[in-house]
Structures are given as structure tokens and as C-alpha cells.
PDB file of C-alpha atoms in Angstrom:
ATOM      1  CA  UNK J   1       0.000   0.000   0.000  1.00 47.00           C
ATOM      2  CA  UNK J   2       1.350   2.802  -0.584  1.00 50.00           C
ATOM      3  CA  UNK J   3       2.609   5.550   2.006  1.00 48.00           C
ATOM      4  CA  UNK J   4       0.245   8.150   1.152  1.00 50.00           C
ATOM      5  CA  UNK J   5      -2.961   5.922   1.724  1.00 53.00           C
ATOM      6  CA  UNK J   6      -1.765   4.519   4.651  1.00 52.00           C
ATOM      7  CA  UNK J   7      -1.345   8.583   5.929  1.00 52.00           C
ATOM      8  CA  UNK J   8      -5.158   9.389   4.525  1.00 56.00           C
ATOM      9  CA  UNK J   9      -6.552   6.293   6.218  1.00 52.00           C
ATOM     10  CA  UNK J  10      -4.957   7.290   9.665  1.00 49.00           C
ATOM     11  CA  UNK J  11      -6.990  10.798   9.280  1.00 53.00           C
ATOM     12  CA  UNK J  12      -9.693   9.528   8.126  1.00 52.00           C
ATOM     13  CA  UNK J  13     -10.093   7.575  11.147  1.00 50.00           C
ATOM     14  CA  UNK J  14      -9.162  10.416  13.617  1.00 51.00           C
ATOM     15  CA  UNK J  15      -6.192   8.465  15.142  1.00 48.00           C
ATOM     16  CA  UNK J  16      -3.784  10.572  17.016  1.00 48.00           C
ATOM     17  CA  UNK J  17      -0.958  10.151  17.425  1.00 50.00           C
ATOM     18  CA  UNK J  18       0.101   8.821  21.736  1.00 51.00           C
ATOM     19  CA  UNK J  19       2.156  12.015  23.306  1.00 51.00           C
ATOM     20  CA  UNK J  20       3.693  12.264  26.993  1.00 48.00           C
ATOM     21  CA  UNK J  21       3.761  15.297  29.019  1.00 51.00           C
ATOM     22  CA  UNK J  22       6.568  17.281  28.614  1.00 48.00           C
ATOM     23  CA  UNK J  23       7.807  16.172  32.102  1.00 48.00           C
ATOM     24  CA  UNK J  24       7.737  12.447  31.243  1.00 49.00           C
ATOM     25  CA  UNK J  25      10.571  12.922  28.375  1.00 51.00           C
ATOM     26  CA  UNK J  26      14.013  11.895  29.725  1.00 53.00           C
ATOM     27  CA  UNK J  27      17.254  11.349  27.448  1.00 54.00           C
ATOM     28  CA  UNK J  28      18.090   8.191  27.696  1.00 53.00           C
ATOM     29  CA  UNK J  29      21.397   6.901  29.337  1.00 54.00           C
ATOM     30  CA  UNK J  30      23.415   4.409  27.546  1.00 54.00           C
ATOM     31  CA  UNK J  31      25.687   2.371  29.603  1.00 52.00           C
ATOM     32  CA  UNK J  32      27.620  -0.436  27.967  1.00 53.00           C
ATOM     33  CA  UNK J  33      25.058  -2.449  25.586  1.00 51.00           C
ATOM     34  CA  UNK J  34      22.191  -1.206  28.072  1.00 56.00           C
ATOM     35  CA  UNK J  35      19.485   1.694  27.527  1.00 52.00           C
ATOM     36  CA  UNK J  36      18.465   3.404  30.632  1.00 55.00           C
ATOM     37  CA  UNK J  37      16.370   5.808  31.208  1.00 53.00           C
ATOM     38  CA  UNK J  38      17.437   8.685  33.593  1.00 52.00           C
ATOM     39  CA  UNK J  39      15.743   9.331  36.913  1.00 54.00           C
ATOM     40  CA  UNK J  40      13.578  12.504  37.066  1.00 56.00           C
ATOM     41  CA  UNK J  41      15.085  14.696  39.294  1.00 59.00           C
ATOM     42  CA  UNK J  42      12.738  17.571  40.737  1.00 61.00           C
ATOM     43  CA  UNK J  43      14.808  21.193  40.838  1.00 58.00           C
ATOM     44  CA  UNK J  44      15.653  21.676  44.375  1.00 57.00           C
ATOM     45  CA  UNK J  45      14.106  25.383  45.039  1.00 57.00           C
ATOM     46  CA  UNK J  46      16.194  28.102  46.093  1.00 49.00           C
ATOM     47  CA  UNK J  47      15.009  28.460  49.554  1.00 49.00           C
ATOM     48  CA  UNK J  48      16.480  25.398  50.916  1.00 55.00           C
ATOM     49  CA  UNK J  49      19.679  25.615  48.967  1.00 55.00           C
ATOM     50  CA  UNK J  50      20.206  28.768  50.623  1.00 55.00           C
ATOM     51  CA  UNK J  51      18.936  27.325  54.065  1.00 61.00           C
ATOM     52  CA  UNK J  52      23.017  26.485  54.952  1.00 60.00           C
ATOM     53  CA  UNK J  53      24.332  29.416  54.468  1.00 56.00           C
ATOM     54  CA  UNK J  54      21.406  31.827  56.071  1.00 58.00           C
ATOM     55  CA  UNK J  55      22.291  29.934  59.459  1.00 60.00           C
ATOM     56  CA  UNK J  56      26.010  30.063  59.468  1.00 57.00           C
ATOM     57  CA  UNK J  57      25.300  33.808  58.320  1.00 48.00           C
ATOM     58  CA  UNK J  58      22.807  34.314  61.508  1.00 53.00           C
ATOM     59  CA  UNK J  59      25.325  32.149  64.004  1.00 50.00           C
ATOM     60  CA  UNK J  60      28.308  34.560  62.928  1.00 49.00           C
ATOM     61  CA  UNK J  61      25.740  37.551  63.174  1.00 44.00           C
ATOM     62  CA  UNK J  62      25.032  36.377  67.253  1.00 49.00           C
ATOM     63  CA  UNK J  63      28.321  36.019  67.793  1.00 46.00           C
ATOM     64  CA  UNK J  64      29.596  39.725  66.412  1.00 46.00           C
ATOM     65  CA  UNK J  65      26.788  41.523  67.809  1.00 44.00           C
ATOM     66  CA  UNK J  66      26.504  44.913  68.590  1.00 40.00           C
ATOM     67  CA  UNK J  67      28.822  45.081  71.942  1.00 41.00           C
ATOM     68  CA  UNK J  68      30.664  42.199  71.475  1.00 43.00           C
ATOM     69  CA  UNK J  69      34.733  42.041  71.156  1.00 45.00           C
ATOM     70  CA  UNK J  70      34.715  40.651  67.498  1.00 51.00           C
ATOM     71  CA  UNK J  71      37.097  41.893  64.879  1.00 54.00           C
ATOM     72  CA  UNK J  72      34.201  44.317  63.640  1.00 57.00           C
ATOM     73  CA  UNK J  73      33.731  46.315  66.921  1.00 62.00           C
ATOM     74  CA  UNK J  74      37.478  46.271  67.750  1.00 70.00           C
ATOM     75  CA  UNK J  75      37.881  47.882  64.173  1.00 77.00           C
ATOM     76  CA  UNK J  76      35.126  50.237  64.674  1.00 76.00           C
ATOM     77  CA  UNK J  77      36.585  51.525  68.487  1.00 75.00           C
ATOM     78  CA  UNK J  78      39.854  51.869  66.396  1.00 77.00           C
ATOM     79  CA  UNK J  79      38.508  54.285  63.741  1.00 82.00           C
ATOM     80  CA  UNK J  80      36.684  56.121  66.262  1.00 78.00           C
ATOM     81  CA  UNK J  81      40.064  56.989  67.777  1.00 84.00           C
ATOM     82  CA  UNK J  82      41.128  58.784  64.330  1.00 88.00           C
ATOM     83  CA  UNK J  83      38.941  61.967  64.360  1.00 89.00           C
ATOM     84  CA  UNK J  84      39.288  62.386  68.183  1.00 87.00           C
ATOM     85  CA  UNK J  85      42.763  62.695  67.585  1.00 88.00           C
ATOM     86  CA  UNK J  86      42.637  65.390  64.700  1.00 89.00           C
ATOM     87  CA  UNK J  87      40.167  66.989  66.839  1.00 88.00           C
ATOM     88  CA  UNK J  88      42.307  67.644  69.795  1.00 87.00           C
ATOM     89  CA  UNK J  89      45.213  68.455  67.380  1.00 88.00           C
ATOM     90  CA  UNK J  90      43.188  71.548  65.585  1.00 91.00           C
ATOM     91  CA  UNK J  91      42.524  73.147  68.922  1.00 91.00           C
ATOM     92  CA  UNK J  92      44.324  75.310  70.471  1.00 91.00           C
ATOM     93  CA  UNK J  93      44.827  74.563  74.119  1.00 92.00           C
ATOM     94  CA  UNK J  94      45.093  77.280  76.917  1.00 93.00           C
ATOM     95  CA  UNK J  95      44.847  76.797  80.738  1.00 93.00           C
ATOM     96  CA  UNK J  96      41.250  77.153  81.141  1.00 95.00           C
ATOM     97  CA  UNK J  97      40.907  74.659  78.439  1.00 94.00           C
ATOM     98  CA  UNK J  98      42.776  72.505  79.987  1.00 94.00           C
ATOM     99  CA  UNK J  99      41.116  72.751  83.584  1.00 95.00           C
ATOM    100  CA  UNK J 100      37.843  71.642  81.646  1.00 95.00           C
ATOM    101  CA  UNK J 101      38.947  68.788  79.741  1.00 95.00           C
ATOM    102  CA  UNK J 102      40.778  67.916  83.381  1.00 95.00           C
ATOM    103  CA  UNK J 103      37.667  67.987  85.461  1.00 96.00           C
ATOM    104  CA  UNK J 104      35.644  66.125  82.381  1.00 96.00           C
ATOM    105  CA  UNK J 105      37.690  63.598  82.597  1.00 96.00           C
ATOM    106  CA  UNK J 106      38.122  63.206  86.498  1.00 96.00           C
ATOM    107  CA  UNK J 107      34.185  63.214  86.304  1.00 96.00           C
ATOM    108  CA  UNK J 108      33.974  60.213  83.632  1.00 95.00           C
ATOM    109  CA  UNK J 109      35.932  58.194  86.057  1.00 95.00           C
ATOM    110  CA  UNK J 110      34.136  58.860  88.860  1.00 95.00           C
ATOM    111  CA  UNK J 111      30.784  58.306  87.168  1.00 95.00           C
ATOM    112  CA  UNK J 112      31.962  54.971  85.937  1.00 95.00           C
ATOM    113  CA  UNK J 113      33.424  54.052  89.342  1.00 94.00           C
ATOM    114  CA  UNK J 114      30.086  55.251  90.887  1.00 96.00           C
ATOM    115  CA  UNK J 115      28.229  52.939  88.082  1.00 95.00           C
ATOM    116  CA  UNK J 116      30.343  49.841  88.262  1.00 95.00           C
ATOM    117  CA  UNK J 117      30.010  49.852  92.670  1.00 95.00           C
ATOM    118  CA  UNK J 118      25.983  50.580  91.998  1.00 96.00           C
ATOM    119  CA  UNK J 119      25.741  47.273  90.173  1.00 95.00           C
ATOM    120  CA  UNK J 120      27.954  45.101  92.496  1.00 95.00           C
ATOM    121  CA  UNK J 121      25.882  46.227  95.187  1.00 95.00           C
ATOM    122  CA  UNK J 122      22.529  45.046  92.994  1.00 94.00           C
ATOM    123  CA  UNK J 123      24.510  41.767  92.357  1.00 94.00           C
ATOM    124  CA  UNK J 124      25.283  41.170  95.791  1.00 92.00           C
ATOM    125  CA  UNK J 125      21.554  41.441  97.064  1.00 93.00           C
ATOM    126  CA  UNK J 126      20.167  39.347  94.269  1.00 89.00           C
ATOM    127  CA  UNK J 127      22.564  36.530  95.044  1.00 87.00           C
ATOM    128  CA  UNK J 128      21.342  34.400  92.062  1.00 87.00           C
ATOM    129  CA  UNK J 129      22.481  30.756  92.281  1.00 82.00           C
ATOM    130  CA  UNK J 130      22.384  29.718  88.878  1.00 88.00           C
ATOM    131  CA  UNK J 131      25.626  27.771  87.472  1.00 89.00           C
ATOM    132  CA  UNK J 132      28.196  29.232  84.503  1.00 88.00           C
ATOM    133  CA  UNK J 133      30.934  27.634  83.350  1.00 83.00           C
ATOM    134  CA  UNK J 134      33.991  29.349  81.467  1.00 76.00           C
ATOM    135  CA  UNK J 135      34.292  32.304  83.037  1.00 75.00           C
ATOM    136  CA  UNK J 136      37.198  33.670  80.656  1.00 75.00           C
ATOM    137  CA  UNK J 137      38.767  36.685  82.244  1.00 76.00           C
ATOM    138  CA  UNK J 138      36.083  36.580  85.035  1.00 78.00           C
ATOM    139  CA  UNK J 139      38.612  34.116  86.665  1.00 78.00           C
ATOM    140  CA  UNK J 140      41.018  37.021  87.617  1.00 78.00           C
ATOM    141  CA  UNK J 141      38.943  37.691  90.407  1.00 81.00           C
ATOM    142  CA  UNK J 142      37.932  34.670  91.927  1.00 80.00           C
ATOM    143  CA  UNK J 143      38.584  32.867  94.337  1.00 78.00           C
ATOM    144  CA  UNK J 144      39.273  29.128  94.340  1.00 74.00           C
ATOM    145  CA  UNK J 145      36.405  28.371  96.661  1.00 77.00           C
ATOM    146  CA  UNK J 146      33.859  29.704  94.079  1.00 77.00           C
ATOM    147  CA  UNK J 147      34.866  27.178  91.690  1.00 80.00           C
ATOM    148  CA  UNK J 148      32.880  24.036  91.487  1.00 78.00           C
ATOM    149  CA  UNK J 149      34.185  19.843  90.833  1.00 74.00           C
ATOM    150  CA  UNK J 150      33.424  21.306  87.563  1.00 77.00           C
ATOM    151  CA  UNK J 151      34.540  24.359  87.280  1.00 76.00           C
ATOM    152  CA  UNK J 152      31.646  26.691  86.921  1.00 84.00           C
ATOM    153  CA  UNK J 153      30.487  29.015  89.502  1.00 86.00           C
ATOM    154  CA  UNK J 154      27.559  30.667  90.461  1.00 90.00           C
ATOM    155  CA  UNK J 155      26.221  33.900  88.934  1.00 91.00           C
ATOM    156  CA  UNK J 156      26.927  36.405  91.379  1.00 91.00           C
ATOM    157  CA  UNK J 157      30.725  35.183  91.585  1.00 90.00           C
ATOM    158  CA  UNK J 158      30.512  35.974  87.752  1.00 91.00           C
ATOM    159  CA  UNK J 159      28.588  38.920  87.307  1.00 93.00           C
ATOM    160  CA  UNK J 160      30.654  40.682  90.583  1.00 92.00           C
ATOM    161  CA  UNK J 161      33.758  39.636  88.672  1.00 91.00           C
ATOM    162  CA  UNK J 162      33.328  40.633  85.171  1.00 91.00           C
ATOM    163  CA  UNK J 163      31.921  43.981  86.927  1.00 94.00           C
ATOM    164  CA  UNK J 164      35.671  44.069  88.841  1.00 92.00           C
ATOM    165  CA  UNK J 165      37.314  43.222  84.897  1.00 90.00           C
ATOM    166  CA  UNK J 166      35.700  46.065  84.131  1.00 92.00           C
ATOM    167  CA  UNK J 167      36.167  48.454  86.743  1.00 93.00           C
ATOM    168  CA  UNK J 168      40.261  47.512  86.462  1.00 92.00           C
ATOM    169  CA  UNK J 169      39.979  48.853  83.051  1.00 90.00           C
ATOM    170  CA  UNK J 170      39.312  51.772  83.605  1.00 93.00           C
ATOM    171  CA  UNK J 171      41.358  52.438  86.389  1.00 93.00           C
ATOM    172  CA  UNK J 172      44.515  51.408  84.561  1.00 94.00           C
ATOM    173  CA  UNK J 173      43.223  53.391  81.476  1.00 93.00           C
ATOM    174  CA  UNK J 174      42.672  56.678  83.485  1.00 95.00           C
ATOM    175  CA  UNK J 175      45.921  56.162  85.342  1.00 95.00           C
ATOM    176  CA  UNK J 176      48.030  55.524  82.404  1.00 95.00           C
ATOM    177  CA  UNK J 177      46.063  58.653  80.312  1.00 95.00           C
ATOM    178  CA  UNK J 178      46.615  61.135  83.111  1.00 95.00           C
ATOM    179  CA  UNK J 179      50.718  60.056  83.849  1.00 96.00           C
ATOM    180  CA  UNK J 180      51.051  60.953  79.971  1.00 95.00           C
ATOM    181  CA  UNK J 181      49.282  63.861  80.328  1.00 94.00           C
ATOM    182  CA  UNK J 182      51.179  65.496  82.920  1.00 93.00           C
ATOM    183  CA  UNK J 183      54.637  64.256  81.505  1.00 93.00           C
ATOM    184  CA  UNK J 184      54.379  65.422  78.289  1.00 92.00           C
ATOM    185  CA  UNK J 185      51.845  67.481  78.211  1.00 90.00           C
ATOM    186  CA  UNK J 186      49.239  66.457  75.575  1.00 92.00           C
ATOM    187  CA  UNK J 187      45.613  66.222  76.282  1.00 92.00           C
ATOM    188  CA  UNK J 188      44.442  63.725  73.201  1.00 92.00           C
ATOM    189  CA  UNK J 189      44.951  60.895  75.757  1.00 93.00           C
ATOM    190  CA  UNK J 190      42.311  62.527  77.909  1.00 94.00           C
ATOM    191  CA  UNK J 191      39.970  62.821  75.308  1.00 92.00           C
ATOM    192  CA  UNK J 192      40.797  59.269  74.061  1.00 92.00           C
ATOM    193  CA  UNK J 193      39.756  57.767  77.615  1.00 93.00           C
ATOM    194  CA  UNK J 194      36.754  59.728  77.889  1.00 93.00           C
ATOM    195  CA  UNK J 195      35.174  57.394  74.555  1.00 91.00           C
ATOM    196  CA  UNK J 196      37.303  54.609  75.620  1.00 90.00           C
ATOM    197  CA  UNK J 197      35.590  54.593  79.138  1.00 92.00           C
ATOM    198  CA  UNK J 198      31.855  55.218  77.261  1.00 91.00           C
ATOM    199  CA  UNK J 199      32.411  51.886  75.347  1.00 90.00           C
ATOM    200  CA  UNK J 200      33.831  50.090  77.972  1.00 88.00           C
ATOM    201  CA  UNK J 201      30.335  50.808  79.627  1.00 91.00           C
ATOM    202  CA  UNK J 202      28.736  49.890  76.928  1.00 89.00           C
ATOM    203  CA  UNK J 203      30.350  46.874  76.377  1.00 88.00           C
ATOM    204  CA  UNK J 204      29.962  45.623  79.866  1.00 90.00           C
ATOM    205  CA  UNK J 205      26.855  43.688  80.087  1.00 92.00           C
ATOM    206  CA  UNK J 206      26.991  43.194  83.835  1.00 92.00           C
ATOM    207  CA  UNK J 207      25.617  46.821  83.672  1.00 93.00           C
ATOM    208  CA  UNK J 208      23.120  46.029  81.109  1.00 93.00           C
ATOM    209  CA  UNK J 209      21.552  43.376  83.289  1.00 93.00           C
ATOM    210  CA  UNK J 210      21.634  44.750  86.709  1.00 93.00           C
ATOM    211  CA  UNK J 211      21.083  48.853  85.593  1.00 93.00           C
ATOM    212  CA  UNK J 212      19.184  48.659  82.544  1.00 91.00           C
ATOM    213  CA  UNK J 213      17.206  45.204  82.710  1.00 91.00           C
ATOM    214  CA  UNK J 214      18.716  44.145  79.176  1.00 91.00           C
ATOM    215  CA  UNK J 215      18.917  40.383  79.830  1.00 90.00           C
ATOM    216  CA  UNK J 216      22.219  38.506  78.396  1.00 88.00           C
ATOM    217  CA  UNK J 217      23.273  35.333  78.002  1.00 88.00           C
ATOM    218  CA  UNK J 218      26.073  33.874  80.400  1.00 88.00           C
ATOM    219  CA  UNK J 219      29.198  33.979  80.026  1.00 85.00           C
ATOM    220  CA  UNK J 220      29.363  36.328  77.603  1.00 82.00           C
ATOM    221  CA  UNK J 221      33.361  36.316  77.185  1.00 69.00           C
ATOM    222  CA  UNK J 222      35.053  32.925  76.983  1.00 52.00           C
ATOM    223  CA  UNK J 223      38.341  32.332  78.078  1.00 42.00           C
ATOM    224  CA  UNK J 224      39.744  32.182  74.084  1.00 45.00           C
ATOM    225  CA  UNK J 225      43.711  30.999  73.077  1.00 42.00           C
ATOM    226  CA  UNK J 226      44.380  34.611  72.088  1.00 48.00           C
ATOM    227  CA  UNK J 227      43.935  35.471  75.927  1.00 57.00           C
ATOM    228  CA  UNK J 228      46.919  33.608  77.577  1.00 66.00           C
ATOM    229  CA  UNK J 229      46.001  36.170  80.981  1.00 61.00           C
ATOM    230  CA  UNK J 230      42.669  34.597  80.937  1.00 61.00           C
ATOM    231  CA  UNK J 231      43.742  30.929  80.036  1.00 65.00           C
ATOM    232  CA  UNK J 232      46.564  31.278  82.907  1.00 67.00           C
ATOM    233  CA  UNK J 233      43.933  32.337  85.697  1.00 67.00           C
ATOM    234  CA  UNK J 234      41.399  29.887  84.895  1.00 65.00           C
ATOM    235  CA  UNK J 235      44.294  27.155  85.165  1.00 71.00           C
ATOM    236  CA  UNK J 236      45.549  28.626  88.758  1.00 74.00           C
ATOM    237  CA  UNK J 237      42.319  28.278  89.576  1.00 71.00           C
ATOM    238  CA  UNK J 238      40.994  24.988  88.952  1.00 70.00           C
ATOM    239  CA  UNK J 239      44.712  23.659  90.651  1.00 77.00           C
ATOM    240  CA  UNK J 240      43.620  25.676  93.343  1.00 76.00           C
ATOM    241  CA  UNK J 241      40.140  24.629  93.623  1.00 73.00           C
ATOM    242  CA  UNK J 242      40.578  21.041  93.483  1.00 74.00           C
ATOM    243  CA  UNK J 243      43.574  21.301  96.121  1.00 79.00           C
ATOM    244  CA  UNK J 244      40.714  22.499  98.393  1.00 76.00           C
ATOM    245  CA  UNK J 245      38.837  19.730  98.074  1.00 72.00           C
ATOM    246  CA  UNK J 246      41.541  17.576  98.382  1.00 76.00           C
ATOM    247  CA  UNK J 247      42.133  19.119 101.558  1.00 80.00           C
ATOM    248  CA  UNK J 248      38.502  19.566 102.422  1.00 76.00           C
ATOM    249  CA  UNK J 249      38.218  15.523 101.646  1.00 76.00           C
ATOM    250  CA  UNK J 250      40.850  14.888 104.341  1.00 77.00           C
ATOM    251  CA  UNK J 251      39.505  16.486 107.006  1.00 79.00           C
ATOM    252  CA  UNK J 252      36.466  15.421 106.871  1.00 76.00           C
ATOM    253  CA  UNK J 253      37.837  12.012 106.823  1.00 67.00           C
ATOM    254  CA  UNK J 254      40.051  12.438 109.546  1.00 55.00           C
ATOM    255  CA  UNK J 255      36.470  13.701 111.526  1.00 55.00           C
ATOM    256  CA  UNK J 256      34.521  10.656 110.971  1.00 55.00           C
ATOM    257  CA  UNK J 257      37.640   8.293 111.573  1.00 52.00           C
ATOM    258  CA  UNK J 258      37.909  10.293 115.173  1.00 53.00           C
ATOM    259  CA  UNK J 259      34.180  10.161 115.697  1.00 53.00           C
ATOM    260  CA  UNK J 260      33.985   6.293 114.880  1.00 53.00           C
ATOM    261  CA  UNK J 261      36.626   5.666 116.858  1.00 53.00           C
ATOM    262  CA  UNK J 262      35.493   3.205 120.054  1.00 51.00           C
ATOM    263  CA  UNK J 263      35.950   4.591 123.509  1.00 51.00           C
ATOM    264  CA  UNK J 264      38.772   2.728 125.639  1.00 50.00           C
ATOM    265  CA  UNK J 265      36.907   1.048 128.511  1.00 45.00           C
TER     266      UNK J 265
END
């Protein structure tokens, strides 16, 4: 028959020819001798390729947060420094000038002092007994009976010590500003210290619980290898603690061995 008919009979008869949806059509896969066909694969949307990377975005986000000691806000107290410095350079300093940026200065410290005793004193009457563990610089002031078999400690020993981190700071900035300021004369360093002291206030989150009511999660500064000060204390410490309860261990168990000890008749 020939091809023509064959094509007239087909339409004739209103046959149509079978089609798949477009989805169904795969390239086939040849593997040796073998035909395959290749899996469908559904496109994987956007959303949850980008899922991975959102939260390691967000966990680096928490960690540099505004008031933290990350690379960002060291950078940004750095810059700050630069137009403070061109600022005291332009003016031109007299002695009454000087008497004001003197008693500004004395005052910062003493309102940061005053600050800094306020919230020990609030720490001291809460007297919270929750547990923390790495205390990071915190361990500079405390003592080896605060420590626990595991050494955490409770959250007044931290909060009263970060609080005492904190007010050392600014006493050995102040000093150290006002020696080169009467030694050489130049007042930038006073000016310097009266930001530096601002953002160490800011930075301190023992005020921002206690003062303001801003709750933070403990500890806030772990004990990092770039610290060895901090890494040293927290060693001296532990040593310390568990001698104590070494010794604590053997007098108690010298008591009992006294106390069960029978009577000679």
C-alpha cells in the first residue's frame, strides 16, 4: 500500500498520534550495551539551597553583635580613635581649656566608678544561684572556693567579677592617660579615655543586666587561646580549687575516723 494511503486512512479515522507530558521525556542513558532511562530529578528550590548558608550567616551575626569584642567592633573603636585625635590636634589649648577637659575627665571616672560599685551592690543582694561555666577573664577575680568539681560558679561570683574586669579597666586606662598627660603634656589621651571609658560601659553587660534590665546570656566572654592572661587564671584556679577539696576531703575524713573511733573502757 502505498505511504500516502496509509497517511489518509490514519486521518480519516481520527487516530492521534500517543504524546507524553513534557515532564515524562528523559534522554536516555546508555551504559555499555544497556538503555536506561534517567531518573527525574525535581529542581531543588532556592530556599532550601540557601537554608546552609542563612544559618552560618545568623550564628556569625550572634556572635559579632553589637557590643561584642569581634574583629568588627574592635575595628570600629579603632577608627573612632582617628577623628578624636585630629580633633584635639586643631585646637588650640590654653589653661582654662585645659582645667575643663581635666575635670571632664576626672568626672567620667568617677561616674563609671560610681556605676560599676551601683551594680555590684545590685549583684550582691540578688545573690542568684544559677551555674556558669567558662568564666574567661572573670577568673582574675575569683577565688578558688567559688569554683565548682566542675569548674563553673555561680552567677553572682561571675557577674561581681566581670563587673571588677571592668572596673580595672578603667582604672589602669585613666591612670596611664593622666601620667602621659602630665609628663608630656598632651591632652588627646584625655579625650581618648573619655570614649574609651563610654564603650567600655557599653560593652559591659553586667551593667546592662543589673542597671538597665537588658537580659544577656552567660558567660558572655570565653576564656579564648588569644587570651593567655585569661587561660593562665582559669588554670591557677581549677589547681587551686581542686587542692581544696583535696584538703577539704581529708579532714572530713580524719572527723569521721575520730568520731567512729570506740571509747577505751
Amino acid at each position: 500500500m502505498p505511504r500516502s494511503s496509509c497517511s489518509e486512512q490514519h486521518r480519516e479515522a481520527g487516530a492521534v498520534a500517543p504524546t507524553l507530558p513534557l515532564t515524562q521525556h528523559r534522554p536516555p542513558k546508555i551504559k555499555g550495551s544497556r538503555v536506561r532511562l534517567a531518573p527525574t530529578r525535581r529542581p531543588r528550590p532556592v530556599a532550601s539551597i540557601m537554608a546552609p548558608a542563612r544559618k552560618m550567616v545568623a550564628a556569625r551575626v550572634r556572635q559579632q553583635a553589637p557590643g561584642s569584642s569581634g574583629m568588627g567592633g574592635q575595628m570600629m573603636k579603632q577608627l573612632a580613635m582617628m577623628p578624636i585625635m585630629y580633633f584635639a590636634s586643631q585646637i588650640e589649648w590654653d589653661k582654662q581649656k585645659i582645667f575643663i577637659l581635666e575635670a571632664v575627665f576626672l568626672t567620667f571616672l568617677a561616674v563609671s566608678s560610681v556605676l560599676i560599685q551601683l551594680a555590684l551592690l545590685l549583684v550582691n543582694r540578688k545573690q542568684e544561684k544559677g551555674r556558669v561555666v567558662d568564666a574567661g577573664d572573670a577568673m582574675l577575680f575569683l577565688d578558688a572556693s567559688a569554683l565548682g568539681a566542675d569548674g563553673s560558679m555561680s552567677i553572682q561570683d561571675y557577674d561581681s567579677a566581670k563587673l571588677k574586669v571592668s572596673r580595672m579597666q578603667v582604672l589602669i586606662s585613666g591612670t596611664i592617660s593622666w601620667f602621659v598627660h602630665t609628663k608630656w603634656e598632651t591632652q588627646t589621651p584625655l579625650l581618648m579615655v573619655c570614649v574609651v571609658v563610654v564603650m567600655q560601659l557599653w560593652d559591659c553587660k553586667a551593667l546592662a543586666i543589673h542597671l538597665l534590665g537588658i537580659p544577656h546570656k552567660r558567660p558572655w566572654d570565653s576564656s579564648a587561646p588569644s587570651n593567655p592572661l585569661a587561660s593562665w587564671a582559669q588554670k591557677q584556679k581549677k589547681e587551686e580549687a581542686k587542692e581544696l577539696r583535696k584538703a577539704e576531703k581529708e579532714a572530713t575524713g580524719g572527723k569521721q575516723k575520730i568520731k567512729g573511733k570506740p571509747k577505751a573502757s
